[in-house]
mmCIF file of C-alpha atoms in Angstrom:
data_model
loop_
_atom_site.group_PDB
_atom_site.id
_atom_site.type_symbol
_atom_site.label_atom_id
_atom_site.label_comp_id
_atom_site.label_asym_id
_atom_site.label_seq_id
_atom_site.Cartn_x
_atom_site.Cartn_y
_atom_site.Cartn_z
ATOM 1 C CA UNK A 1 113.380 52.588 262.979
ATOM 2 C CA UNK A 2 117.205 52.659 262.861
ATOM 3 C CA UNK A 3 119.155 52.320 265.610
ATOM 4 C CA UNK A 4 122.794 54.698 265.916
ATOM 5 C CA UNK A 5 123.983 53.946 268.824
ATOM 6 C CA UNK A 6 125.683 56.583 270.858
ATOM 7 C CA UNK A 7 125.940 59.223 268.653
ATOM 8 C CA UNK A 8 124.725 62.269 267.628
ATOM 9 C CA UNK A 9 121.094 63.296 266.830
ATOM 10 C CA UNK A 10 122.344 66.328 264.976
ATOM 11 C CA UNK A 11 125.205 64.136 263.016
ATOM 12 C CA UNK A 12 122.820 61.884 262.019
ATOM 13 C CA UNK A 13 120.440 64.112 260.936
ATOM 14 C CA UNK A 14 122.491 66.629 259.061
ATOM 15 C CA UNK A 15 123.652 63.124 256.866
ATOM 16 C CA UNK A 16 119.965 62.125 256.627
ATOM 17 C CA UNK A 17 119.477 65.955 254.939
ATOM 18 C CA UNK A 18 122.687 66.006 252.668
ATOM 19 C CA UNK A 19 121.296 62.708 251.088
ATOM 20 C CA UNK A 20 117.691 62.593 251.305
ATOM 21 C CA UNK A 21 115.094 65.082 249.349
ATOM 22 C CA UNK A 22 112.265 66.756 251.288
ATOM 23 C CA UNK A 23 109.512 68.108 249.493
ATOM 24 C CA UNK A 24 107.795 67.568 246.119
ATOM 25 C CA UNK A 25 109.529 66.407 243.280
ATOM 26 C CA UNK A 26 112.131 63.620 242.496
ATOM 27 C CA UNK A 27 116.016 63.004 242.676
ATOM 28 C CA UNK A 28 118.050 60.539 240.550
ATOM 29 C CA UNK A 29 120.905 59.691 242.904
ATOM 30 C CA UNK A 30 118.843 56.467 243.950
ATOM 31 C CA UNK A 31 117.511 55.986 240.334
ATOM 32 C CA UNK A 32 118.180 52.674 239.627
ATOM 33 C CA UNK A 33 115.446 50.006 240.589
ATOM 34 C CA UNK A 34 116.299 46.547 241.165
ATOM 35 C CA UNK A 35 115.777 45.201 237.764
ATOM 36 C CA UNK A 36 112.705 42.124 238.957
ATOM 37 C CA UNK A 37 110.758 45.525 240.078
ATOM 38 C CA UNK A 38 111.464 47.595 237.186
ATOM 39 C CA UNK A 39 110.382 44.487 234.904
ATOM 40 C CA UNK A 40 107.424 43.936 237.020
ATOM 41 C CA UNK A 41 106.447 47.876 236.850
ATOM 42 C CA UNK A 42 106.295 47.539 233.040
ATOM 43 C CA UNK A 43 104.989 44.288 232.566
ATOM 44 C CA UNK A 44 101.564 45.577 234.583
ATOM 45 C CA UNK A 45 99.257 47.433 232.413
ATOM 46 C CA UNK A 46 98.431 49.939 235.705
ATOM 47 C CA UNK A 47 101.805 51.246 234.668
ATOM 48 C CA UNK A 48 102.083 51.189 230.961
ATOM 49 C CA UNK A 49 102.690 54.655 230.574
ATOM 50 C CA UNK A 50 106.444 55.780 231.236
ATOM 51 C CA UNK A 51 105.684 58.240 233.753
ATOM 52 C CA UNK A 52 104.719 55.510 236.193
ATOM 53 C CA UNK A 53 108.395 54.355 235.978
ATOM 54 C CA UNK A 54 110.179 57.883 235.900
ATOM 55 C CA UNK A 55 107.974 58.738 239.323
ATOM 56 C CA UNK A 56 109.419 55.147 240.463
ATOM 57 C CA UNK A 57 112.935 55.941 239.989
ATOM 58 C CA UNK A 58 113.002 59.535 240.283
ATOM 59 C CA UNK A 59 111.301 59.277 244.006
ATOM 60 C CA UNK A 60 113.418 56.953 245.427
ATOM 61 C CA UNK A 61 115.083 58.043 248.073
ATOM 62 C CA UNK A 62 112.866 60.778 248.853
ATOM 63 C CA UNK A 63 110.817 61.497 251.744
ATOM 64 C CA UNK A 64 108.208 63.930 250.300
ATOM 65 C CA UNK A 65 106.197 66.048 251.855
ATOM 66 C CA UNK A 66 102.781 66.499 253.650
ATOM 67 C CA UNK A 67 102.697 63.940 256.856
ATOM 68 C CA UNK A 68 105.506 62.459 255.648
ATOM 69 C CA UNK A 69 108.805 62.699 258.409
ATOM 70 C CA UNK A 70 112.014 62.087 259.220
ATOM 71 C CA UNK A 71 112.434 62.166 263.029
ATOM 72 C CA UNK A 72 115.905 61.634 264.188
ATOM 73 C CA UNK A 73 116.160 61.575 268.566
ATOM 74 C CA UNK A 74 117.276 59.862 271.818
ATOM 75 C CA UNK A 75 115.179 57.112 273.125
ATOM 76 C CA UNK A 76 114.264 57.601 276.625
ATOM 77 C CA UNK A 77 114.599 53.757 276.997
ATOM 78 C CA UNK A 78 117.940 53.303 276.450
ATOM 79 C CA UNK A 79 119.371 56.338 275.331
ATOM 80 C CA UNK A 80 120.945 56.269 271.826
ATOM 81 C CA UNK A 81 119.965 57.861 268.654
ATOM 82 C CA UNK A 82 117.482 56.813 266.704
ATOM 83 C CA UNK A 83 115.848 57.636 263.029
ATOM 84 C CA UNK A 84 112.101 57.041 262.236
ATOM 85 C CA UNK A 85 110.622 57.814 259.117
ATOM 86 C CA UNK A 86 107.343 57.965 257.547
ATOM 87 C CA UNK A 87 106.353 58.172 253.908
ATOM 88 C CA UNK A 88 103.944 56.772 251.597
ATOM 89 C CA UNK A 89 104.339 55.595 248.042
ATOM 90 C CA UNK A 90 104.782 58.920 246.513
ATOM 91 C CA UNK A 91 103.902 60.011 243.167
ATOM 92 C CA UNK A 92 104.713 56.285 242.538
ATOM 93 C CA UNK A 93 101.602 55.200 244.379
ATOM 94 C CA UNK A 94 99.554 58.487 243.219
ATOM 95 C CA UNK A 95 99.430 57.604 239.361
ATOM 96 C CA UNK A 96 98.331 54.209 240.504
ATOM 97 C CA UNK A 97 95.542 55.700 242.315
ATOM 98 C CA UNK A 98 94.618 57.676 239.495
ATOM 99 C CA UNK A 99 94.394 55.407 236.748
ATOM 100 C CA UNK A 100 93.203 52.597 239.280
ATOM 101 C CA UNK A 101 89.990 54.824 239.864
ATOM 102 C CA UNK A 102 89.593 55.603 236.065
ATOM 103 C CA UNK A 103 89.507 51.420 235.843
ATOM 104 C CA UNK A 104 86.934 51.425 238.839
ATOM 105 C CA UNK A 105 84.346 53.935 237.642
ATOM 106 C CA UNK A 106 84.224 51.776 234.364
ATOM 107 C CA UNK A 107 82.836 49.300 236.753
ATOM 108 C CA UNK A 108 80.916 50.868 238.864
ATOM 109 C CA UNK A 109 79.171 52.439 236.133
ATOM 110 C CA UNK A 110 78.098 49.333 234.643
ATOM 111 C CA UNK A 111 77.819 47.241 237.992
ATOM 112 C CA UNK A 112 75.970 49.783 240.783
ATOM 113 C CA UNK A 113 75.615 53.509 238.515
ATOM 114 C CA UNK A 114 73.587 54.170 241.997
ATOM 115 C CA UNK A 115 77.097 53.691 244.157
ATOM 116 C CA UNK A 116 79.110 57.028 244.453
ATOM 117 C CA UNK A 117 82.200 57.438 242.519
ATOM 118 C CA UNK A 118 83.968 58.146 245.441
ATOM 119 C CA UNK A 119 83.197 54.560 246.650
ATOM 120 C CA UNK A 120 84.523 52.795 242.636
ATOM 121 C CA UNK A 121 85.988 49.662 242.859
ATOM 122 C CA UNK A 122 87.498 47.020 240.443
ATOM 123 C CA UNK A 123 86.234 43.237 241.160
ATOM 124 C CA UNK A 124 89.366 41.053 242.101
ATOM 125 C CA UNK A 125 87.626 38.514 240.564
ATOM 126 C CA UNK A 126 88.458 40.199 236.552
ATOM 127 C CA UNK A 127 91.490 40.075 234.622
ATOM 128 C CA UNK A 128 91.625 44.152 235.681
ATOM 129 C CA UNK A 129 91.248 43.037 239.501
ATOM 130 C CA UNK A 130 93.651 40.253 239.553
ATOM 131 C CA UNK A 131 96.454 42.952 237.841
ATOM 132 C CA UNK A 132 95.383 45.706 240.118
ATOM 133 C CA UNK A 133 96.195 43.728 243.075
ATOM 134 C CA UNK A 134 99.652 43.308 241.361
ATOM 135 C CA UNK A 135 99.913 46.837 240.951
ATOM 136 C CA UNK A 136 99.430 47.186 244.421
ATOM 137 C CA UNK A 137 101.979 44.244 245.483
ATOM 138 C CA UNK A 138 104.467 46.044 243.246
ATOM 139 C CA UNK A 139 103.832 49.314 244.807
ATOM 140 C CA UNK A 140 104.566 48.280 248.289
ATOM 141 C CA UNK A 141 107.565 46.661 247.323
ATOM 142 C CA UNK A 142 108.897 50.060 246.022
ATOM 143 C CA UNK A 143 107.743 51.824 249.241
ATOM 144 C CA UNK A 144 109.411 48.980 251.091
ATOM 145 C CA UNK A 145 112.692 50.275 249.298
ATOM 146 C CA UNK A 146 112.395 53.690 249.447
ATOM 147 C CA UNK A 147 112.251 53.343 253.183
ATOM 148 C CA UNK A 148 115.368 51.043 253.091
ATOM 149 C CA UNK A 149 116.900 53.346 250.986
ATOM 150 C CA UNK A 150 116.065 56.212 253.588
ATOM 151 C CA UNK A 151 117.254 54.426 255.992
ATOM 152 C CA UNK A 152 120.852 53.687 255.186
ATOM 153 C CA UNK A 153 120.921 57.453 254.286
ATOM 154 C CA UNK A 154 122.975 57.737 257.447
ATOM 155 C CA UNK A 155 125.761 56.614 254.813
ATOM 156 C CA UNK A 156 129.125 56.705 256.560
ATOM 157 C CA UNK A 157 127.499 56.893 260.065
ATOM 158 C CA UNK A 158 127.741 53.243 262.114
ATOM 159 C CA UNK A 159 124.244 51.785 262.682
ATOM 160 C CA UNK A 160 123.188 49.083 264.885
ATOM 161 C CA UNK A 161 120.603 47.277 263.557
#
């Protein structure tokens, strides 16, 4: 949650719509990653492929769509604006899924073949596992910066934080 102060709801959220994307799809004003995460994106093999890092950097600074939000209002505690926001890790997170669940029915195949799909998983105790687990690490970090980065999208307006 950011906090505006005394200002507008509508000021702050016509800024938060001139520099955020809503929807499906990707942007590349906020395309640069901060290089540790970009080298830690390709370094894991969940994201060898380049369209792991091209969802990374083309969906930051996006909100998305589905449940995802931006909510900007006055709190009825003490009466200034304030922005919430709500997104997940995008198409980012999705490929991970995706290729994470490929890795997991290899397993469950050979482990439990009686287990549903549905319910796949990848032993942390496996080289897979332990880089999984990275995978994931690495994908909250980036959802940890796309909210950042949606949150000084009031660029321009005074926060108090």
């Amino acid at each position: 949650m950011t906090n505006f102060g005394n200002i507008s709801p509508k000021e702050v959220l016509d800024k938060a719509h001139s520099v955020t994307h809503f929807g499906g799809g990707g942007r590349l004003e906020f395309s640069e990653l901060p290089k540790d995460l970009e080298e830690r994106i390709v370094a894991n093999k969940f994201f060898n492929n380049q369209a792991s890092l091209n969802l990374a950097k083309s969906h930051l600074g996006t909100q998305g769509d589905g449940n995802h939000f931006l909510f900007v209002g006055i709190s009825k505690q003490t009466g200034e604006t304030m922005m919430v926001t709500h997104h997940g890790s995008r198409g980012f997170g999705a490929n991970l899924y995706t290729h994470g669940m490929k890795v997991a029915e290899m397993f469950r195949k050979d482990i439990s073949p009686q287990t549903l799909p549905k319910n796949a998983w990848i032993p942390y105790d496996t080289n897979e596992g332990k880089s999984y687990w990275e995978a994931l690490q690495i994908v909250r970090d980036w959802t940890k910066l796309n909210h950042t980065t949606i949150q000084k999208c009031g660029g321009g307006i005074e926060r108090i934080d």
